Amino acid sequence: MAAQKTVSNSPKKLTKFSKSLIWGLSISVLLLAIFAKLSNDLLYHELETFDRVIGELIRGFDTPYLTSVAIIITHLGSAYIEIGLMFIVGALLWFRLNHTWETVLLAISFGGAWLLNTILKELFHRARPDIVHLVKAGGYSFPSGHAMVATAFYGVIGYLLWLHLRNRSKPSWYIIVLTFALIIMIGISRIYLGVHFASDVIAGYASGGVWAIACIIGLKEIRKYK
């Protein structure tokens, strides 16, 4: 009977994983297409009007209060904040919940996104906007490191929170909403503060999203064979 139950459950697990894999791959293809389009337009200098219009629109709301808020939000996408969170959340997952692979996933989501972003910036060599920067920023501009790493890192944290809280009495959908809101606000703050073009941020979202999906699918694959 136990053997029959195991066999009967296997197709269900396989079907569930296959559906998530198909969804993940489909979204990844869409995100890669967006990144490819932006990269092509960048190489052929076709982003100037788009970046100027979006940038002026966002910076048009400039007030001292919003600037202070934007600086706080942009710091949430800084490496030192994310590394600190990685150690805190990683320690909780490892020592309190004994979820070793989730801790590894968290580290890979951050480290991998940071490494890929560094490589991409070196490939495209795009200078930052030639306007006043309201925060210090160095290096190249495309794709946005804050947007890319935040999408991957906070995206994975949001997924892990959802994974552990989805079966409880309280609704878990708000975790996904808050995760997306945080990622979007970090990207917008980079445009508002004058250190990135809108296309940099969108490219960061796209590339970071692909990396987050790859990390999540990898975790699903590992959990399937545990």
JSON list of C-alpha atoms in Angstrom, two decimals:
[
{"chain": "A", "resi": 1, "resn": "MET", "atom": "CA", "xyz": [0.00, 0.00, 0.00]},
{"chain": "A", "resi": 2, "resn": "ALA", "atom": "CA", "xyz": [2.83, 2.43, 0.86]},
{"chain": "A", "resi": 3, "resn": "ALA", "atom": "CA", "xyz": [4.50, 1.70, -2.47]},
{"chain": "A", "resi": 4, "resn": "GLN", "atom": "CA", "xyz": [1.23, 2.28, -4.33]},
{"chain": "A", "resi": 5, "resn": "LYS", "atom": "CA", "xyz": [0.72, 5.57, -2.51]},
{"chain": "A", "resi": 6, "resn": "THR", "atom": "CA", "xyz": [4.23, 6.72, -3.41]},
{"chain": "A", "resi": 7, "resn": "VAL", "atom": "CA", "xyz": [3.70, 5.81, -7.06]},
{"chain": "A", "resi": 8, "resn": "SER", "atom": "CA", "xyz": [0.30, 7.51, -7.19]},
{"chain": "A", "resi": 9, "resn": "ASN", "atom": "CA", "xyz": [1.69, 10.71, -5.64]},
{"chain": "A", "resi": 10, "resn": "SER", "atom": "CA", "xyz": [4.65, 10.92, -8.02]},
{"chain": "A", "resi": 11, "resn": "PRO", "atom": "CA", "xyz": [2.65, 12.04, -11.10]},
{"chain": "A", "resi": 12, "resn": "LYS", "atom": "CA", "xyz": [0.98, 14.75, -9.02]},
{"chain": "A", "resi": 13, "resn": "LYS", "atom": "CA", "xyz": [4.35, 16.06, -7.81]},
{"chain": "A", "resi": 14, "resn": "LEU", "atom": "CA", "xyz": [5.77, 15.87, -11.33]},
{"chain": "A", "resi": 15, "resn": "THR", "atom": "CA", "xyz": [2.77, 17.68, -12.81]},
{"chain": "A", "resi": 16, "resn": "LYS", "atom": "CA", "xyz": [2.94, 20.41, -10.16]},
{"chain": "A", "resi": 17, "resn": "PHE", "atom": "CA", "xyz": [6.66, 20.91, -10.74]},
{"chain": "A", "resi": 18, "resn": "SER", "atom": "CA", "xyz": [6.23, 20.83, -14.52]},
{"chain": "A", "resi": 19, "resn": "LYS", "atom": "CA", "xyz": [3.61, 23.56, -14.36]},
{"chain": "A", "resi": 20, "resn": "SER", "atom": "CA", "xyz": [5.83, 25.78, -12.22]},
{"chain": "A", "resi": 21, "resn": "LEU", "atom": "CA", "xyz": [8.76, 25.07, -14.54]},
{"chain": "A", "resi": 22, "resn": "ILE", "atom": "CA", "xyz": [6.73, 26.01, -17.62]},
{"chain": "A", "resi": 23, "resn": "TRP", "atom": "CA", "xyz": [5.53, 29.21, -15.96]},
{"chain": "A", "resi": 24, "resn": "GLY", "atom": "CA", "xyz": [9.04, 30.07, -14.84]},
{"chain": "A", "resi": 25, "resn": "LEU", "atom": "CA", "xyz": [10.54, 29.47, -18.26]},
{"chain": "A", "resi": 26, "resn": "SER", "atom": "CA", "xyz": [7.76, 31.41, -19.98]},
{"chain": "A", "resi": 27, "resn": "ILE", "atom": "CA", "xyz": [8.24, 34.45, -17.76]},
{"chain": "A", "resi": 28, "resn": "SER", "atom": "CA", "xyz": [12.02, 34.18, -18.15]},
{"chain": "A", "resi": 29, "resn": "VAL", "atom": "CA", "xyz": [11.71, 34.20, -21.95]},
{"chain": "A", "resi": 30, "resn": "LEU", "atom": "CA", "xyz": [9.55, 37.33, -21.74]},
{"chain": "A", "resi": 31, "resn": "LEU", "atom": "CA", "xyz": [12.03, 39.06, -19.42]},
{"chain": "A", "resi": 32, "resn": "LEU", "atom": "CA", "xyz": [14.96, 38.08, -21.64]},
{"chain": "A", "resi": 33, "resn": "ALA", "atom": "CA", "xyz": [13.12, 39.50, -24.64]},
{"chain": "A", "resi": 34, "resn": "ILE", "atom": "CA", "xyz": [12.63, 42.80, -22.80]},
{"chain": "A", "resi": 35, "resn": "PHE", "atom": "CA", "xyz": [16.31, 42.89, -21.86]},
{"chain": "A", "resi": 36, "resn": "ALA", "atom": "CA", "xyz": [17.35, 42.06, -25.43]},
{"chain": "A", "resi": 37, "resn": "LYS", "atom": "CA", "xyz": [15.13, 44.84, -26.82]},
{"chain": "A", "resi": 38, "resn": "LEU", "atom": "CA", "xyz": [16.54, 47.42, -24.41]},
{"chain": "A", "resi": 39, "resn": "SER", "atom": "CA", "xyz": [20.10, 46.27, -25.11]},
{"chain": "A", "resi": 40, "resn": "ASN", "atom": "CA", "xyz": [19.56, 46.56, -28.85]},
{"chain": "A", "resi": 41, "resn": "ASP", "atom": "CA", "xyz": [17.99, 50.01, -28.52]},
{"chain": "A", "resi": 42, "resn": "LEU", "atom": "CA", "xyz": [20.87, 51.10, -26.33]},
{"chain": "A", "resi": 43, "resn": "LEU", "atom": "CA", "xyz": [23.45, 50.01, -28.89]},
{"chain": "A", "resi": 44, "resn": "TYR", "atom": "CA", "xyz": [21.59, 51.89, -31.63]},
{"chain": "A", "resi": 45, "resn": "HIS", "atom": "CA", "xyz": [21.01, 55.00, -29.47]},
{"chain": "A", "resi": 46, "resn": "GLU", "atom": "CA", "xyz": [17.23, 54.69, -29.56]},
{"chain": "A", "resi": 47, "resn": "LEU", "atom": "CA", "xyz": [16.54, 55.14, -25.85]},
{"chain": "A", "resi": 48, "resn": "GLU", "atom": "CA", "xyz": [17.24, 58.86, -25.46]},
{"chain": "A", "resi": 49, "resn": "THR", "atom": "CA", "xyz": [13.65, 60.07, -25.88]},
{"chain": "A", "resi": 50, "resn": "PHE", "atom": "CA", "xyz": [12.17, 57.33, -23.71]},
{"chain": "A", "resi": 51, "resn": "ASP", "atom": "CA", "xyz": [14.69, 57.91, -20.92]},
{"chain": "A", "resi": 52, "resn": "ARG", "atom": "CA", "xyz": [14.32, 61.67, -21.06]},
{"chain": "A", "resi": 53, "resn": "VAL", "atom": "CA", "xyz": [10.50, 61.63, -20.91]},
{"chain": "A", "resi": 54, "resn": "ILE", "atom": "CA", "xyz": [10.30, 59.09, -18.06]},
{"chain": "A", "resi": 55, "resn": "GLY", "atom": "CA", "xyz": [13.14, 60.74, -16.16]},
{"chain": "A", "resi": 56, "resn": "GLU", "atom": "CA", "xyz": [11.63, 64.21, -16.38]},
{"chain": "A", "resi": 57, "resn": "LEU", "atom": "CA", "xyz": [8.23, 62.84, -15.36]},
{"chain": "A", "resi": 58, "resn": "ILE", "atom": "CA", "xyz": [9.58, 61.15, -12.22]},
{"chain": "A", "resi": 59, "resn": "ARG", "atom": "CA", "xyz": [11.93, 63.97, -11.24]},
{"chain": "A", "resi": 60, "resn": "GLY", "atom": "CA", "xyz": [9.11, 66.43, -11.80]},
{"chain": "A", "resi": 61, "resn": "PHE", "atom": "CA", "xyz": [7.73, 65.46, -8.39]},
{"chain": "A", "resi": 62, "resn": "ASP", "atom": "CA", "xyz": [10.93, 66.68, -6.73]},
{"chain": "A", "resi": 63, "resn": "THR", "atom": "CA", "xyz": [10.40, 67.98, -3.18]},
{"chain": "A", "resi": 64, "resn": "PRO", "atom": "CA", "xyz": [12.72, 67.93, -0.15]},
{"chain": "A", "resi": 65, "resn": "TYR", "atom": "CA", "xyz": [10.44, 65.42, 1.57]},
{"chain": "A", "resi": 66, "resn": "LEU", "atom": "CA", "xyz": [10.30, 63.04, -1.40]},
{"chain": "A", "resi": 67, "resn": "THR", "atom": "CA", "xyz": [14.05, 63.33, -1.81]},
{"chain": "A", "resi": 68, "resn": "SER", "atom": "CA", "xyz": [14.55, 62.21, 1.78]},
{"chain": "A", "resi": 69, "resn": "VAL", "atom": "CA", "xyz": [12.16, 59.30, 1.26]},
{"chain": "A", "resi": 70, "resn": "ALA", "atom": "CA", "xyz": [13.87, 58.32, -2.01]},
{"chain": "A", "resi": 71, "resn": "ILE", "atom": "CA", "xyz": [17.26, 58.27, -0.31]},
{"chain": "A", "resi": 72, "resn": "ILE", "atom": "CA", "xyz": [15.95, 55.96, 2.41]},
{"chain": "A", "resi": 73, "resn": "ILE", "atom": "CA", "xyz": [14.35, 53.66, -0.15]},
{"chain": "A", "resi": 74, "resn": "THR", "atom": "CA", "xyz": [17.44, 53.55, -2.34]},
{"chain": "A", "resi": 75, "resn": "HIS", "atom": "CA", "xyz": [19.54, 52.52, 0.65]},
{"chain": "A", "resi": 76, "resn": "LEU", "atom": "CA", "xyz": [17.33, 49.41, 0.97]},
{"chain": "A", "resi": 77, "resn": "GLY", "atom": "CA", "xyz": [18.84, 48.33, -2.35]},
{"chain": "A", "resi": 78, "resn": "SER", "atom": "CA", "xyz": [22.41, 48.98, -1.21]},
{"chain": "A", "resi": 79, "resn": "ALA", "atom": "CA", "xyz": [24.85, 46.11, -0.80]},
{"chain": "A", "resi": 80, "resn": "TYR", "atom": "CA", "xyz": [25.48, 46.65, 2.90]},
{"chain": "A", "resi": 81, "resn": "ILE", "atom": "CA", "xyz": [21.77, 46.47, 3.73]},
{"chain": "A", "resi": 82, "resn": "GLU", "atom": "CA", "xyz": [21.23, 43.40, 1.58]},
{"chain": "A", "resi": 83, "resn": "ILE", "atom": "CA", "xyz": [24.30, 41.62, 2.96]},
{"chain": "A", "resi": 84, "resn": "GLY", "atom": "CA", "xyz": [23.10, 42.35, 6.49]},
{"chain": "A", "resi": 85, "resn": "LEU", "atom": "CA", "xyz": [19.66, 40.96, 5.69]},
{"chain": "A", "resi": 86, "resn": "MET", "atom": "CA", "xyz": [21.24, 37.95, 4.00]},
{"chain": "A", "resi": 87, "resn": "PHE", "atom": "CA", "xyz": [23.11, 37.05, 7.20]},
{"chain": "A", "resi": 88, "resn": "ILE", "atom": "CA", "xyz": [20.07, 37.65, 9.43]},
{"chain": "A", "resi": 89, "resn": "VAL", "atom": "CA", "xyz": [17.59, 35.72, 7.29]},
{"chain": "A", "resi": 90, "resn": "GLY", "atom": "CA", "xyz": [20.19, 33.08, 6.46]},
{"chain": "A", "resi": 91, "resn": "ALA", "atom": "CA", "xyz": [20.95, 32.50, 10.14]},
{"chain": "A", "resi": 92, "resn": "LEU", "atom": "CA", "xyz": [17.22, 32.14, 10.88]},
{"chain": "A", "resi": 93, "resn": "LEU", "atom": "CA", "xyz": [16.77, 29.64, 8.05]},
{"chain": "A", "resi": 94, "resn": "TRP", "atom": "CA", "xyz": [19.85, 27.64, 8.96]},
{"chain": "A", "resi": 95, "resn": "PHE", "atom": "CA", "xyz": [19.94, 27.57, 12.76]},
{"chain": "A", "resi": 96, "resn": "ARG", "atom": "CA", "xyz": [16.27, 27.95, 13.69]},
{"chain": "A", "resi": 97, "resn": "LEU", "atom": "CA", "xyz": [14.53, 26.16, 10.80]},
{"chain": "A", "resi": 98, "resn": "ASN", "atom": "CA", "xyz": [17.39, 23.90, 9.63]},
{"chain": "A", "resi": 99, "resn": "HIS", "atom": "CA", "xyz": [16.79, 24.83, 5.99]},
{"chain": "A", "resi": 100, "resn": "THR", "atom": "CA", "xyz": [20.31, 24.66, 4.64]},
{"chain": "A", "resi": 101, "resn": "TRP", "atom": "CA", "xyz": [19.47, 24.81, 0.93]},
{"chain": "A", "resi": 102, "resn": "GLU", "atom": "CA", "xyz": [17.26, 27.87, 1.38]},
{"chain": "A", "resi": 103, "resn": "THR", "atom": "CA", "xyz": [20.18, 29.62, 3.07]},
{"chain": "A", "resi": 104, "resn": "VAL", "atom": "CA", "xyz": [22.41, 28.70, 0.13]},
{"chain": "A", "resi": 105, "resn": "LEU", "atom": "CA", "xyz": [19.74, 29.93, -2.28]},
{"chain": "A", "resi": 106, "resn": "LEU", "atom": "CA", "xyz": [19.63, 33.28, -0.52]},
{"chain": "A", "resi": 107, "resn": "ALA", "atom": "CA", "xyz": [23.39, 33.71, -0.85]},
{"chain": "A", "resi": 108, "resn": "ILE", "atom": "CA", "xyz": [23.35, 32.67, -4.51]},
{"chain": "A", "resi": 109, "resn": "SER", "atom": "CA", "xyz": [20.50, 35.06, -5.31]},
{"chain": "A", "resi": 110, "resn": "PHE", "atom": "CA", "xyz": [22.53, 38.00, -4.01]},
{"chain": "A", "resi": 111, "resn": "GLY", "atom": "CA", "xyz": [26.03, 36.98, -5.04]},
{"chain": "A", "resi": 112, "resn": "GLY", "atom": "CA", "xyz": [25.02, 35.72, -8.46]},
{"chain": "A", "resi": 113, "resn": "ALA", "atom": "CA", "xyz": [22.99, 38.83, -9.28]},
{"chain": "A", "resi": 114, "resn": "TRP", "atom": "CA", "xyz": [25.83, 41.09, -8.16]},
{"chain": "A", "resi": 115, "resn": "LEU", "atom": "CA", "xyz": [28.36, 39.18, -10.30]},
{"chain": "A", "resi": 116, "resn": "LEU", "atom": "CA", "xyz": [26.12, 39.13, -13.37]},
{"chain": "A", "resi": 117, "resn": "ASN", "atom": "CA", "xyz": [25.41, 42.83, -13.00]},
{"chain": "A", "resi": 118, "resn": "THR", "atom": "CA", "xyz": [29.12, 43.61, -12.84]},
{"chain": "A", "resi": 119, "resn": "ILE", "atom": "CA", "xyz": [29.72, 41.61, -16.03]},
{"chain": "A", "resi": 120, "resn": "LEU", "atom": "CA", "xyz": [26.81, 43.24, -17.88]},
{"chain": "A", "resi": 121, "resn": "LYS", "atom": "CA", "xyz": [27.92, 46.74, -16.90]},
{"chain": "A", "resi": 122, "resn": "GLU", "atom": "CA", "xyz": [31.40, 46.04, -18.20]},
{"chain": "A", "resi": 123, "resn": "LEU", "atom": "CA", "xyz": [29.94, 44.76, -21.46]},
{"chain": "A", "resi": 124, "resn": "PHE", "atom": "CA", "xyz": [27.71, 47.78, -22.15]},
{"chain": "A", "resi": 125, "resn": "HIS", "atom": "CA", "xyz": [29.88, 50.58, -20.69]},
{"chain": "A", "resi": 126, "resn": "ARG", "atom": "CA", "xyz": [26.97, 53.01, -20.43]},
{"chain": "A", "resi": 127, "resn": "ALA", "atom": "CA", "xyz": [27.69, 56.26, -18.63]},
{"chain": "A", "resi": 128, "resn": "ARG", "atom": "CA", "xyz": [25.29, 57.48, -15.95]},
{"chain": "A", "resi": 129, "resn": "PRO", "atom": "CA", "xyz": [22.90, 60.39, -16.64]},
{"chain": "A", "resi": 130, "resn": "ASP", "atom": "CA", "xyz": [24.68, 63.70, -17.07]},
{"chain": "A", "resi": 131, "resn": "ILE", "atom": "CA", "xyz": [22.56, 65.50, -14.49]},
{"chain": "A", "resi": 132, "resn": "VAL", "atom": "CA", "xyz": [22.85, 66.28, -10.79]},
{"chain": "A", "resi": 133, "resn": "HIS", "atom": "CA", "xyz": [23.14, 63.10, -8.73]},
{"chain": "A", "resi": 134, "resn": "LEU", "atom": "CA", "xyz": [21.36, 63.40, -5.38]},
{"chain": "A", "resi": 135, "resn": "VAL", "atom": "CA", "xyz": [23.29, 60.39, -4.02]},
{"chain": "A", "resi": 136, "resn": "LYS", "atom": "CA", "xyz": [26.78, 59.13, -4.70]},
{"chain": "A", "resi": 137, "resn": "ALA", "atom": "CA", "xyz": [27.01, 56.54, -7.48]},
{"chain": "A", "resi": 138, "resn": "GLY", "atom": "CA", "xyz": [29.99, 55.13, -9.34]},
{"chain": "A", "resi": 139, "resn": "GLY", "atom": "CA", "xyz": [30.62, 52.76, -12.21]},
{"chain": "A", "resi": 140, "resn": "TYR", "atom": "CA", "xyz": [28.56, 52.17, -15.30]},
{"chain": "A", "resi": 141, "resn": "SER", "atom": "CA", "xyz": [24.81, 52.53, -15.59]},
{"chain": "A", "resi": 142, "resn": "PHE", "atom": "CA", "xyz": [23.27, 49.66, -17.60]},
{"chain": "A", "resi": 143, "resn": "PRO", "atom": "CA", "xyz": [21.63, 47.65, -16.14]},
{"chain": "A", "resi": 144, "resn": "SER", "atom": "CA", "xyz": [20.89, 49.19, -12.75]},
{"chain": "A", "resi": 145, "resn": "GLY", "atom": "CA", "xyz": [22.63, 47.21, -10.02]},
{"chain": "A", "resi": 146, "resn": "HIS", "atom": "CA", "xyz": [20.14, 48.31, -7.38]},
{"chain": "A", "resi": 147, "resn": "ALA", "atom": "CA", "xyz": [17.17, 47.22, -9.52]},
{"chain": "A", "resi": 148, "resn": "MET", "atom": "CA", "xyz": [18.76, 43.94, -10.62]},
{"chain": "A", "resi": 149, "resn": "VAL", "atom": "CA", "xyz": [20.07, 42.75, -7.26]},
{"chain": "A", "resi": 150, "resn": "ALA", "atom": "CA", "xyz": [16.95, 43.94, -5.40]},
{"chain": "A", "resi": 151, "resn": "THR", "atom": "CA", "xyz": [14.72, 42.03, -7.83]},
{"chain": "A", "resi": 152, "resn": "ALA", "atom": "CA", "xyz": [16.71, 38.83, -7.37]},
{"chain": "A", "resi": 153, "resn": "PHE", "atom": "CA", "xyz": [17.43, 39.12, -3.66]},
{"chain": "A", "resi": 154, "resn": "TYR", "atom": "CA", "xyz": [14.14, 40.51, -2.36]},
{"chain": "A", "resi": 155, "resn": "GLY", "atom": "CA", "xyz": [12.29, 38.38, -4.88]},
{"chain": "A", "resi": 156, "resn": "VAL", "atom": "CA", "xyz": [13.80, 35.24, -3.36]},
{"chain": "A", "resi": 157, "resn": "ILE", "atom": "CA", "xyz": [13.15, 36.49, 0.20]},
{"chain": "A", "resi": 158, "resn": "GLY", "atom": "CA", "xyz": [9.54, 37.17, -0.75]},
{"chain": "A", "resi": 159, "resn": "TYR", "atom": "CA", "xyz": [9.24, 33.68, -2.23]},
{"chain": "A", "resi": 160, "resn": "LEU", "atom": "CA", "xyz": [10.68, 32.05, 0.90]},
{"chain": "A", "resi": 161, "resn": "LEU", "atom": "CA", "xyz": [8.32, 34.02, 3.15]},
{"chain": "A", "resi": 162, "resn": "TRP", "atom": "CA", "xyz": [5.39, 33.03, 0.98]},
{"chain": "A", "resi": 163, "resn": "LEU", "atom": "CA", "xyz": [6.56, 29.41, 0.99]},
{"chain": "A", "resi": 164, "resn": "HIS", "atom": "CA", "xyz": [6.58, 29.25, 4.79]},
{"chain": "A", "resi": 165, "resn": "LEU", "atom": "CA", "xyz": [3.45, 31.31, 5.47]},
{"chain": "A", "resi": 166, "resn": "ARG", "atom": "CA", "xyz": [1.09, 30.24, 2.67]},
{"chain": "A", "resi": 167, "resn": "ASN", "atom": "CA", "xyz": [-0.56, 27.44, 4.70]},
{"chain": "A", "resi": 168, "resn": "ARG", "atom": "CA", "xyz": [-1.26, 29.57, 7.74]},
{"chain": "A", "resi": 169, "resn": "SER", "atom": "CA", "xyz": [-4.60, 31.19, 8.53]},
{"chain": "A", "resi": 170, "resn": "LYS", "atom": "CA", "xyz": [-3.51, 34.67, 7.51]},
{"chain": "A", "resi": 171, "resn": "PRO", "atom": "CA", "xyz": [-3.45, 35.42, 3.76]},
{"chain": "A", "resi": 172, "resn": "SER", "atom": "CA", "xyz": [0.00, 35.23, 2.15]},
{"chain": "A", "resi": 173, "resn": "TRP", "atom": "CA", "xyz": [-0.73, 37.22, -1.01]},
{"chain": "A", "resi": 174, "resn": "TYR", "atom": "CA", "xyz": [0.26, 40.44, 0.74]},
{"chain": "A", "resi": 175, "resn": "ILE", "atom": "CA", "xyz": [3.85, 39.18, 0.90]},
{"chain": "A", "resi": 176, "resn": "ILE", "atom": "CA", "xyz": [4.00, 39.10, -2.91]},
{"chain": "A", "resi": 177, "resn": "VAL", "atom": "CA", "xyz": [2.43, 42.58, -3.15]},
{"chain": "A", "resi": 178, "resn": "LEU", "atom": "CA", "xyz": [4.87, 44.07, -0.63]},
{"chain": "A", "resi": 179, "resn": "THR", "atom": "CA", "xyz": [7.83, 42.42, -2.36]},
{"chain": "A", "resi": 180, "resn": "PHE", "atom": "CA", "xyz": [6.89, 43.85, -5.75]},
{"chain": "A", "resi": 181, "resn": "ALA", "atom": "CA", "xyz": [6.19, 47.27, -4.21]},
{"chain": "A", "resi": 182, "resn": "LEU", "atom": "CA", "xyz": [9.61, 47.38, -2.55]},
{"chain": "A", "resi": 183, "resn": "ILE", "atom": "CA", "xyz": [11.43, 46.36, -5.75]},
{"chain": "A", "resi": 184, "resn": "ILE", "atom": "CA", "xyz": [9.56, 48.91, -7.86]},
{"chain": "A", "resi": 185, "resn": "MET", "atom": "CA", "xyz": [10.16, 51.71, -5.36]},
{"chain": "A", "resi": 186, "resn": "ILE", "atom": "CA", "xyz": [13.89, 50.97, -5.23]},
{"chain": "A", "resi": 187, "resn": "GLY", "atom": "CA", "xyz": [14.09, 51.22, -9.02]},
{"chain": "A", "resi": 188, "resn": "ILE", "atom": "CA", "xyz": [12.07, 54.43, -9.19]},
{"chain": "A", "resi": 189, "resn": "SER", "atom": "CA", "xyz": [14.24, 55.98, -6.47]},
{"chain": "A", "resi": 190, "resn": "ARG", "atom": "CA", "xyz": [17.29, 55.49, -8.70]},
{"chain": "A", "resi": 191, "resn": "ILE", "atom": "CA", "xyz": [15.65, 57.47, -11.50]},
{"chain": "A", "resi": 192, "resn": "TYR", "atom": "CA", "xyz": [14.36, 60.13, -9.12]},
{"chain": "A", "resi": 193, "resn": "LEU", "atom": "CA", "xyz": [17.83, 60.63, -7.61]},
{"chain": "A", "resi": 194, "resn": "GLY", "atom": "CA", "xyz": [19.35, 61.09, -11.05]},
{"chain": "A", "resi": 195, "resn": "VAL", "atom": "CA", "xyz": [21.78, 58.15, -10.98]},
{"chain": "A", "resi": 196, "resn": "HIS", "atom": "CA", "xyz": [20.03, 55.93, -13.55]},
{"chain": "A", "resi": 197, "resn": "PHE", "atom": "CA", "xyz": [18.04, 56.09, -16.74]},
{"chain": "A", "resi": 198, "resn": "ALA", "atom": "CA", "xyz": [14.60, 54.46, -16.81]},
{"chain": "A", "resi": 199, "resn": "SER", "atom": "CA", "xyz": [15.89, 51.86, -19.28]},
{"chain": "A", "resi": 200, "resn": "ASP", "atom": "CA", "xyz": [18.67, 50.94, -16.84]},
{"chain": "A", "resi": 201, "resn": "VAL", "atom": "CA", "xyz": [16.09, 50.18, -14.17]},
{"chain": "A", "resi": 202, "resn": "ILE", "atom": "CA", "xyz": [13.79, 48.18, -16.46]},
{"chain": "A", "resi": 203, "resn": "ALA", "atom": "CA", "xyz": [16.76, 46.16, -17.70]},
{"chain": "A", "resi": 204, "resn": "GLY", "atom": "CA", "xyz": [17.70, 45.55, -14.07]},
{"chain": "A", "resi": 205, "resn": "TYR", "atom": "CA", "xyz": [14.20, 44.32, -13.29]},
{"chain": "A", "resi": 206, "resn": "ALA", "atom": "CA", "xyz": [14.28, 41.98, -16.29]},
{"chain": "A", "resi": 207, "resn": "SER", "atom": "CA", "xyz": [17.72, 40.48, -15.68]},
{"chain": "A", "resi": 208, "resn": "GLY", "atom": "CA", "xyz": [17.17, 40.27, -11.92]},
{"chain": "A", "resi": 209, "resn": "GLY", "atom": "CA", "xyz": [13.83, 38.58, -12.50]},
{"chain": "A", "resi": 210, "resn": "VAL", "atom": "CA", "xyz": [15.43, 35.91, -14.66]},
{"chain": "A", "resi": 211, "resn": "TRP", "atom": "CA", "xyz": [18.05, 35.21, -12.00]},
{"chain": "A", "resi": 212, "resn": "ALA", "atom": "CA", "xyz": [15.41, 35.04, -9.23]},
{"chain": "A", "resi": 213, "resn": "ILE", "atom": "CA", "xyz": [13.36, 32.55, -11.26]},
{"chain": "A", "resi": 214, "resn": "ALA", "atom": "CA", "xyz": [16.48, 30.45, -11.93]},
{"chain": "A", "resi": 215, "resn": "CYS", "atom": "CA", "xyz": [17.23, 30.36, -8.19]},
{"chain": "A", "resi": 216, "resn": "ILE", "atom": "CA", "xyz": [13.66, 29.41, -7.28]},
{"chain": "A", "resi": 217, "resn": "ILE", "atom": "CA", "xyz": [13.48, 26.66, -9.92]},
{"chain": "A", "resi": 218, "resn": "GLY", "atom": "CA", "xyz": [16.83, 25.36, -8.66]},
{"chain": "A", "resi": 219, "resn": "LEU", "atom": "CA", "xyz": [15.45, 25.16, -5.12]},
{"chain": "A", "resi": 220, "resn": "LYS", "atom": "CA", "xyz": [12.35, 23.36, -6.34]},
{"chain": "A", "resi": 221, "resn": "GLU", "atom": "CA", "xyz": [14.51, 20.84, -8.17]},
{"chain": "A", "resi": 222, "resn": "ILE", "atom": "CA", "xyz": [16.62, 20.19, -5.06]},
{"chain": "A", "resi": 223, "resn": "ARG", "atom": "CA", "xyz": [13.56, 19.83, -2.82]},
{"chain": "A", "resi": 224, "resn": "LYS", "atom": "CA", "xyz": [12.05, 17.36, -5.28]},
{"chain": "A", "resi": 225, "resn": "TYR", "atom": "CA", "xyz": [14.95, 14.94, -4.80]},
{"chain": "A", "resi": 226, "resn": "LYS", "atom": "CA", "xyz": [15.32, 15.38, -1.04]}
]
